[in-house]
mmCIF file of C-alpha atoms in Angstrom:
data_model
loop_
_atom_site.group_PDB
_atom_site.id
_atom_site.type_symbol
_atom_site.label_atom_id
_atom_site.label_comp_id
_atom_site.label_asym_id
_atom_site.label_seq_id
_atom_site.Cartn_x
_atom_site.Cartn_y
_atom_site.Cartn_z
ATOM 1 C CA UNK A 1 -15.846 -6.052 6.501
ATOM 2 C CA UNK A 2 -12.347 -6.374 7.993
ATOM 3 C CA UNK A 3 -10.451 -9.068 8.667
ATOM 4 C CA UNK A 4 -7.072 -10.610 9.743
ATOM 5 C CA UNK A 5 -5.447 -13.267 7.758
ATOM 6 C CA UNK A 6 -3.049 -15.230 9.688
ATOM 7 C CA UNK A 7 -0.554 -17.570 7.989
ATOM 8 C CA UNK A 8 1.193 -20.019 9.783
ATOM 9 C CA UNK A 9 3.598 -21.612 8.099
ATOM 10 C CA UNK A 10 7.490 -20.400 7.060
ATOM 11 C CA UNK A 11 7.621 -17.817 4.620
ATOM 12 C CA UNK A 12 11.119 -16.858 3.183
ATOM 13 C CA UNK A 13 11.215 -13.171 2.188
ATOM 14 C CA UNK A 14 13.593 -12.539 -1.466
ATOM 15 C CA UNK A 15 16.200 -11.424 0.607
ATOM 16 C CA UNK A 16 16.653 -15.409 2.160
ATOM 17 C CA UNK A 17 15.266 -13.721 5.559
ATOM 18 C CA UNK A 18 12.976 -16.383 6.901
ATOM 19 C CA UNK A 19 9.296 -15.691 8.952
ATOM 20 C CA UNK A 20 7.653 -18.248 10.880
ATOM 21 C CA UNK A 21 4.581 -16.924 9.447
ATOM 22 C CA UNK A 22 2.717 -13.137 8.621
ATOM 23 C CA UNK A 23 -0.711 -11.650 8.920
ATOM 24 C CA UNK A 24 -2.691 -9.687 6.779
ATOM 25 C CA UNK A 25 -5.424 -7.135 7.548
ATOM 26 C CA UNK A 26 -7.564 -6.640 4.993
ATOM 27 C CA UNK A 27 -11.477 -6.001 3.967
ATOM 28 C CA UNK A 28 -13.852 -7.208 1.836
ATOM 29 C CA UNK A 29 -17.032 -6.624 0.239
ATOM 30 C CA UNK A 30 -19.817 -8.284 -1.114
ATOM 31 C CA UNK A 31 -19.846 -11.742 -1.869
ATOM 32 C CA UNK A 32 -17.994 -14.305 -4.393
ATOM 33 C CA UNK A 33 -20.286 -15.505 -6.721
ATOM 34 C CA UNK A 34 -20.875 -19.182 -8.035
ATOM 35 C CA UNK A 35 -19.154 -18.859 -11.171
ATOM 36 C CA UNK A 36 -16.524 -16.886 -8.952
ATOM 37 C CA UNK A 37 -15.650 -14.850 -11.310
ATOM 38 C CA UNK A 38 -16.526 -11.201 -9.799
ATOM 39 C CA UNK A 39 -13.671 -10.389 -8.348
ATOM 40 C CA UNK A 40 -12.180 -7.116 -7.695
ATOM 41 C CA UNK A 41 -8.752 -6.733 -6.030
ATOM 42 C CA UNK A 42 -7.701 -2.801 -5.341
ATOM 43 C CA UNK A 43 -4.057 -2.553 -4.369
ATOM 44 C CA UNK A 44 -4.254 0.519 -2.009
ATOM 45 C CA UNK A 45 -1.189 3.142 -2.346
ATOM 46 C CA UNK A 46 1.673 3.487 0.187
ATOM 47 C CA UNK A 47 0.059 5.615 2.769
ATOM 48 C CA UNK A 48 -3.440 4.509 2.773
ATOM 49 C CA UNK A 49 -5.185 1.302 3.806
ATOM 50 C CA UNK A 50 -7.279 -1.457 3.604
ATOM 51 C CA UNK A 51 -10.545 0.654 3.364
ATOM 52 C CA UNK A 52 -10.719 1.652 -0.176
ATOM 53 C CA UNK A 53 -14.568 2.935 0.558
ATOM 54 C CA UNK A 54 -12.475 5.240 2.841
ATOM 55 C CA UNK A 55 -10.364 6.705 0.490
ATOM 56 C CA UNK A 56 -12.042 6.249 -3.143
ATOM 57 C CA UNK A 57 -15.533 6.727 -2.142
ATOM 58 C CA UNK A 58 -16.564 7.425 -5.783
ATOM 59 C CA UNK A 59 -15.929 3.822 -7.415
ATOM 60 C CA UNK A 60 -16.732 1.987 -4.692
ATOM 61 C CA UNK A 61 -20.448 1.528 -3.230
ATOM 62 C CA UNK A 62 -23.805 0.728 -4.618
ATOM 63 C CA UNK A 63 -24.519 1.393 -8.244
ATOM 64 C CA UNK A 64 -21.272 2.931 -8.481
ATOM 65 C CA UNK A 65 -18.368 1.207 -10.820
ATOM 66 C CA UNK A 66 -17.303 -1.310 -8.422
ATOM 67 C CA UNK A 67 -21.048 -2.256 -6.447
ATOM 68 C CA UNK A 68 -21.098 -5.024 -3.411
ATOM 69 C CA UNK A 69 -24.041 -5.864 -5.161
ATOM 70 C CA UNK A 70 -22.209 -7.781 -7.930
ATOM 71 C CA UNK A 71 -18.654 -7.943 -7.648
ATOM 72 C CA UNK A 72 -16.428 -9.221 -4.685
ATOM 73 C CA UNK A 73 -14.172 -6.313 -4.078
ATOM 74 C CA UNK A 74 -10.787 -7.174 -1.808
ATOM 75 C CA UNK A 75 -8.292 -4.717 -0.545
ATOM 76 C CA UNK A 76 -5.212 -5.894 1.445
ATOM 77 C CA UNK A 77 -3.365 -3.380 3.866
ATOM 78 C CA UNK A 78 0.449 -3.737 2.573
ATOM 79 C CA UNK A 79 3.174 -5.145 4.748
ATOM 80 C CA UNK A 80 5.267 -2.900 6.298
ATOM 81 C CA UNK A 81 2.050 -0.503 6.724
ATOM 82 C CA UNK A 82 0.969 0.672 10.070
ATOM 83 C CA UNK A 83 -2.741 -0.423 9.720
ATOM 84 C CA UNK A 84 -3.260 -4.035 10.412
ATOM 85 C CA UNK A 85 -1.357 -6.334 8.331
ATOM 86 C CA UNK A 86 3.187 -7.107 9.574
ATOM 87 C CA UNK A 87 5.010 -4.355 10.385
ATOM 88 C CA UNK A 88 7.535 -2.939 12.308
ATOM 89 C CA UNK A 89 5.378 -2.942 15.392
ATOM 90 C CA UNK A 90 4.667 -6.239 15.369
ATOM 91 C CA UNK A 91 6.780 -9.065 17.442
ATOM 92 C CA UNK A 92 9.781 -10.989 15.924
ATOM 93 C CA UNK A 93 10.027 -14.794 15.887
ATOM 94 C CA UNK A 94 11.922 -14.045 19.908
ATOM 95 C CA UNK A 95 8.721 -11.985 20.968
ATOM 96 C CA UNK A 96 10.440 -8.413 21.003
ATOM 97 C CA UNK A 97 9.028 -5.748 18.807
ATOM 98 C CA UNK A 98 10.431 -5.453 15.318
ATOM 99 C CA UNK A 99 11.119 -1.612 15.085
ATOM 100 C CA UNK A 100 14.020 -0.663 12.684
ATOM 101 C CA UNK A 101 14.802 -4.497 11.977
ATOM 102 C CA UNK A 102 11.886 -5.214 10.748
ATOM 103 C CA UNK A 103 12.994 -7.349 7.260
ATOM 104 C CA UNK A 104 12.680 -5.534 3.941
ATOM 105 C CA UNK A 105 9.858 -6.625 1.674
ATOM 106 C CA UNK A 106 9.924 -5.939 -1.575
ATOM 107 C CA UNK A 107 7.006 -5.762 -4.120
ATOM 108 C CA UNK A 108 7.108 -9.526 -4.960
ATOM 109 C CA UNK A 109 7.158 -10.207 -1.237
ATOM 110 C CA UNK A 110 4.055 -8.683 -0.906
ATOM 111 C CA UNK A 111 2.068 -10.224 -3.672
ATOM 112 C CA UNK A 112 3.496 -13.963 -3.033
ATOM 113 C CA UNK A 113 1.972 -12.603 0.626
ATOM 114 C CA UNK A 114 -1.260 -11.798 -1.276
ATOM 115 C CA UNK A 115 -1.577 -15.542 -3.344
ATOM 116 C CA UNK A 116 -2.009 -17.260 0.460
ATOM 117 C CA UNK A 117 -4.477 -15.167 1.089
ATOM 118 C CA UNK A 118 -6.305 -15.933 -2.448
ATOM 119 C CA UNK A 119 -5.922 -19.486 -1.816
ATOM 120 C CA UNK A 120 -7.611 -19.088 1.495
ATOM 121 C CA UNK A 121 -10.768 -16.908 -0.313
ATOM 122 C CA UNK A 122 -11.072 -19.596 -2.429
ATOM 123 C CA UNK A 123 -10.035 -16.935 -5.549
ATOM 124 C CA UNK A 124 -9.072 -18.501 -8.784
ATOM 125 C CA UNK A 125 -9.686 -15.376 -10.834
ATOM 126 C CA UNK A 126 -9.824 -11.752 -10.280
ATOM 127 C CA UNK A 127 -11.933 -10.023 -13.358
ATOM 128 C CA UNK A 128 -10.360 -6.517 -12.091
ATOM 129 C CA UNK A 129 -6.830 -5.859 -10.702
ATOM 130 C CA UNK A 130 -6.686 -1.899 -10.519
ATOM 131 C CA UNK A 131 -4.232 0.067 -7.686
ATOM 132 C CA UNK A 132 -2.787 3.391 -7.817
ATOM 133 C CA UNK A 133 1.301 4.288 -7.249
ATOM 134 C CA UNK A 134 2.405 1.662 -5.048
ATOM 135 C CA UNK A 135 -0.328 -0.266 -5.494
ATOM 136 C CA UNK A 136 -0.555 -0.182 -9.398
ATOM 137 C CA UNK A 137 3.337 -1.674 -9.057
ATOM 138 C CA UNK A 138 2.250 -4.404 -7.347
ATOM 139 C CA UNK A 139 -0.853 -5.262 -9.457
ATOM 140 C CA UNK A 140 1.720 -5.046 -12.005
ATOM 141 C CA UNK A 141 4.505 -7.456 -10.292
ATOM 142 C CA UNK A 142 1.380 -9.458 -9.824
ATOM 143 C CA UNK A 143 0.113 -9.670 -13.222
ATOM 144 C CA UNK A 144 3.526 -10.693 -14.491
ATOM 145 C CA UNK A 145 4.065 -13.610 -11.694
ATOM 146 C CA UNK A 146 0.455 -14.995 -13.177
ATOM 147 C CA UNK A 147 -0.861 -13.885 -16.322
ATOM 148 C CA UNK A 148 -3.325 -15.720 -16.503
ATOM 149 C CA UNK A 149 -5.113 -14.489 -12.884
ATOM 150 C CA UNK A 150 -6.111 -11.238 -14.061
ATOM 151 C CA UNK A 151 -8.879 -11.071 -17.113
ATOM 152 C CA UNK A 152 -8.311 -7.025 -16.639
ATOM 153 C CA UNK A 153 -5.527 -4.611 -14.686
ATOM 154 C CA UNK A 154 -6.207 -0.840 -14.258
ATOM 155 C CA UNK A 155 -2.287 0.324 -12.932
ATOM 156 C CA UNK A 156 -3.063 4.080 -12.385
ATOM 157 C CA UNK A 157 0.035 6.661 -11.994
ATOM 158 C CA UNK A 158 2.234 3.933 -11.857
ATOM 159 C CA UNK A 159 5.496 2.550 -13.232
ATOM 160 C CA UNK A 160 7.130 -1.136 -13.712
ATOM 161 C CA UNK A 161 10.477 0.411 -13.129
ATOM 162 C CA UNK A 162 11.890 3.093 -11.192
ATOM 163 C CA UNK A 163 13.101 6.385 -13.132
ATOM 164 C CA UNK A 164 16.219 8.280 -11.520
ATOM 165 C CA UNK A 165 14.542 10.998 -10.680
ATOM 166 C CA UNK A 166 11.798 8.975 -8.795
ATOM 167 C CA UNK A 167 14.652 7.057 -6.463
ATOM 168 C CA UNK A 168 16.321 10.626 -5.968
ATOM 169 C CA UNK A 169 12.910 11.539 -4.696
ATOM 170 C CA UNK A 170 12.575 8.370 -2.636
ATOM 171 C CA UNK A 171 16.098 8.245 -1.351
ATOM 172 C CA UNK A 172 15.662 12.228 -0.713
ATOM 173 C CA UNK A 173 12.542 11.480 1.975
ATOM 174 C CA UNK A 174 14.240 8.617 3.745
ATOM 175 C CA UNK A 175 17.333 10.768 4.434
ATOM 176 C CA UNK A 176 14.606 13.343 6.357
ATOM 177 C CA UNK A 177 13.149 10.565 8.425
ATOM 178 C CA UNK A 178 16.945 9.318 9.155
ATOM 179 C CA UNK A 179 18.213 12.992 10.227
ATOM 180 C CA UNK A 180 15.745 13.140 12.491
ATOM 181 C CA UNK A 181 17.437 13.037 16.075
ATOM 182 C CA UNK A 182 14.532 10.971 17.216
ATOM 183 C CA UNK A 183 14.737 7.965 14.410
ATOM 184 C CA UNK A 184 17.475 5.806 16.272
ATOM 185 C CA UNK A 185 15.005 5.347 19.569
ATOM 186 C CA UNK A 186 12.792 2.540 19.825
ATOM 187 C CA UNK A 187 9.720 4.036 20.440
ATOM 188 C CA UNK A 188 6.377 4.244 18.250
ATOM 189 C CA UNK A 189 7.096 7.998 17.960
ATOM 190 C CA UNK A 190 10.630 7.896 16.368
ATOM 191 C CA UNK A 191 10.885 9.978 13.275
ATOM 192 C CA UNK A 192 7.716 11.676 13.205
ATOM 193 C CA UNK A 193 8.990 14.902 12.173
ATOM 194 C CA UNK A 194 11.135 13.480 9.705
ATOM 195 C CA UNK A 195 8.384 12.223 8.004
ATOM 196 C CA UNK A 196 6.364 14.682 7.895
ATOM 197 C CA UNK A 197 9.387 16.661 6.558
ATOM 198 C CA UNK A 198 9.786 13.417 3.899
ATOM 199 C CA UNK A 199 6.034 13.592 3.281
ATOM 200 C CA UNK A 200 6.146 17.225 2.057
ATOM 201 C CA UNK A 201 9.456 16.372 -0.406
ATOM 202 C CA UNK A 202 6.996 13.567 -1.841
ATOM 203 C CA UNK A 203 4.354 16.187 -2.013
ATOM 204 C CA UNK A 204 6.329 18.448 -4.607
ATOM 205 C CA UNK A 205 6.592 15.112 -6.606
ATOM 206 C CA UNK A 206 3.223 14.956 -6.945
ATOM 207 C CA UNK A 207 2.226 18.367 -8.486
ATOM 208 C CA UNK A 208 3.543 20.781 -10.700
ATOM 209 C CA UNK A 209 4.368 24.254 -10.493
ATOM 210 C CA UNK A 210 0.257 25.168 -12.010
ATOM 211 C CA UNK A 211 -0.953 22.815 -9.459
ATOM 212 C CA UNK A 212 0.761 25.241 -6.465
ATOM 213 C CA UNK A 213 -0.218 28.108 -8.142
ATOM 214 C CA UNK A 214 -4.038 27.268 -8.811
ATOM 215 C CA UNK A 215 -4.250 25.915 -5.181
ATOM 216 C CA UNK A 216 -2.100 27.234 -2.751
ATOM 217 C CA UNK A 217 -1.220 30.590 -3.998
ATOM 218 C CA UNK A 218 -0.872 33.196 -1.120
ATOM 219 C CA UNK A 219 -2.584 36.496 -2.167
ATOM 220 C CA UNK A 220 -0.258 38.973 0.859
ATOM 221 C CA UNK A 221 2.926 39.962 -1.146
ATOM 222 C CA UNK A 222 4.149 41.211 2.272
ATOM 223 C CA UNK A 223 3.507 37.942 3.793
ATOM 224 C CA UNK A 224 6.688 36.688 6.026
ATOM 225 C CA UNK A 225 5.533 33.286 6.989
ATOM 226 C CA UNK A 226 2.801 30.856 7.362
ATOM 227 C CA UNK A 227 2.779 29.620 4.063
ATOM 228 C CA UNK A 228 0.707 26.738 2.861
ATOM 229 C CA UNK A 229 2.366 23.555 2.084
#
């Protein structure tokens, strides 16, 4: 089930920018138990959502690993994201849309987001913390902010800390989305081929050069274009 978490009160970001409040889509399912302790947060990755039956069909669902049936599973949509929770399409405090000021959040941000939003469910333990990439950081900024939450965290192809190569990757696929000529307007289309140009840079980060080969070899020798990407 999906739902919107509104928060009210002031909420001062780690860069000192203050909010007079956030919301949070997110979705749950199954029920908290007595003893509340069946708990299952997933911590989706950065271009995904809120709907981890969506997008890990496998673990999630009856008699599968993670089953409605017993455990309480929770999956908040990121802020910044474009699917429900704060974002750059949202309003500012004066009513205009945020666009390219929306205020940086980092990964703490978003988890001191997440611990209103626990407060709210009532959640005083979560018996499984697991999130992939983006979202195994956070379970992992989490984890370290309060130990003692977590009985078990599954951070899946994830790090605690940045490597150079992985910021020359990052900082490689926002300099697409800023070159293209679009990006400065303030429209909900801006940068959309920059991104997908970014997305494909973050694509070679992900696989190797078997992966290509095994997958998305081209069999024409003579072939001049079309290529798969």
């Amino acid at each position: 089930m999906r739902e919107v978490f509104h928060y009210k009160e002031n909420f001062t970001l780690e860069s000192g920018y203050l909010l007079s409040g956030f919301h949070l889509a997110y979705n749950t399912y199954g029920k908290l138990n007595n003893r509340k302790d069946n708990v299952v947060w997933i911590f989706h990755a950065l271009t995904a959502n809120s709907d981890p039956q969506g997008w890990w069909p496998g673990l999630i669902g009856e008699n599968k690993l993670f089953d409605p049936a017993k455990n309480f599973i929770i999956c908040v949509n990121m802020p910044g994201s474009c699917y429900g929770s704060i974002g750059p399409l949202d309003t500012d405090n004066a009513g205009k849309k945020w666009f390219h000021d929306f205020p940086f959040f980092t990964t703490r941000d978003m988890i001191r987001a997440y611990q209103h939003l626990k407060y709210f469910l009532g959640i005083s333990q979560i018996q499984v913390g697991i999130g992939g990439s983006m979202g195994g950081q956070q379970l992992l900024e989490w984890a370290v902010e309060e130990p003692a939450l977590f009985a078990n965290i599954f951070p899946i192809a994830c790090n605690a800390k940045h490597s150079p190569w992985g910021i020359a990757f990052n900082a490689t696929q926002r300099q697409c989305i800023e070159t293209d000529p679009s990006w400065p307007l303030k429209n909900e289309q801006a940068g959309r081929q920059g991104m997908q140009a970014a997305r494909g840079v973050a694509l070679l980060s992900y696989r190797n050069y078997e992966t290509y080969r095994n997958f998305q070899h081209d069999d024409d020798d003579d072939q001049m274009g079309g290529f798969k990407s």
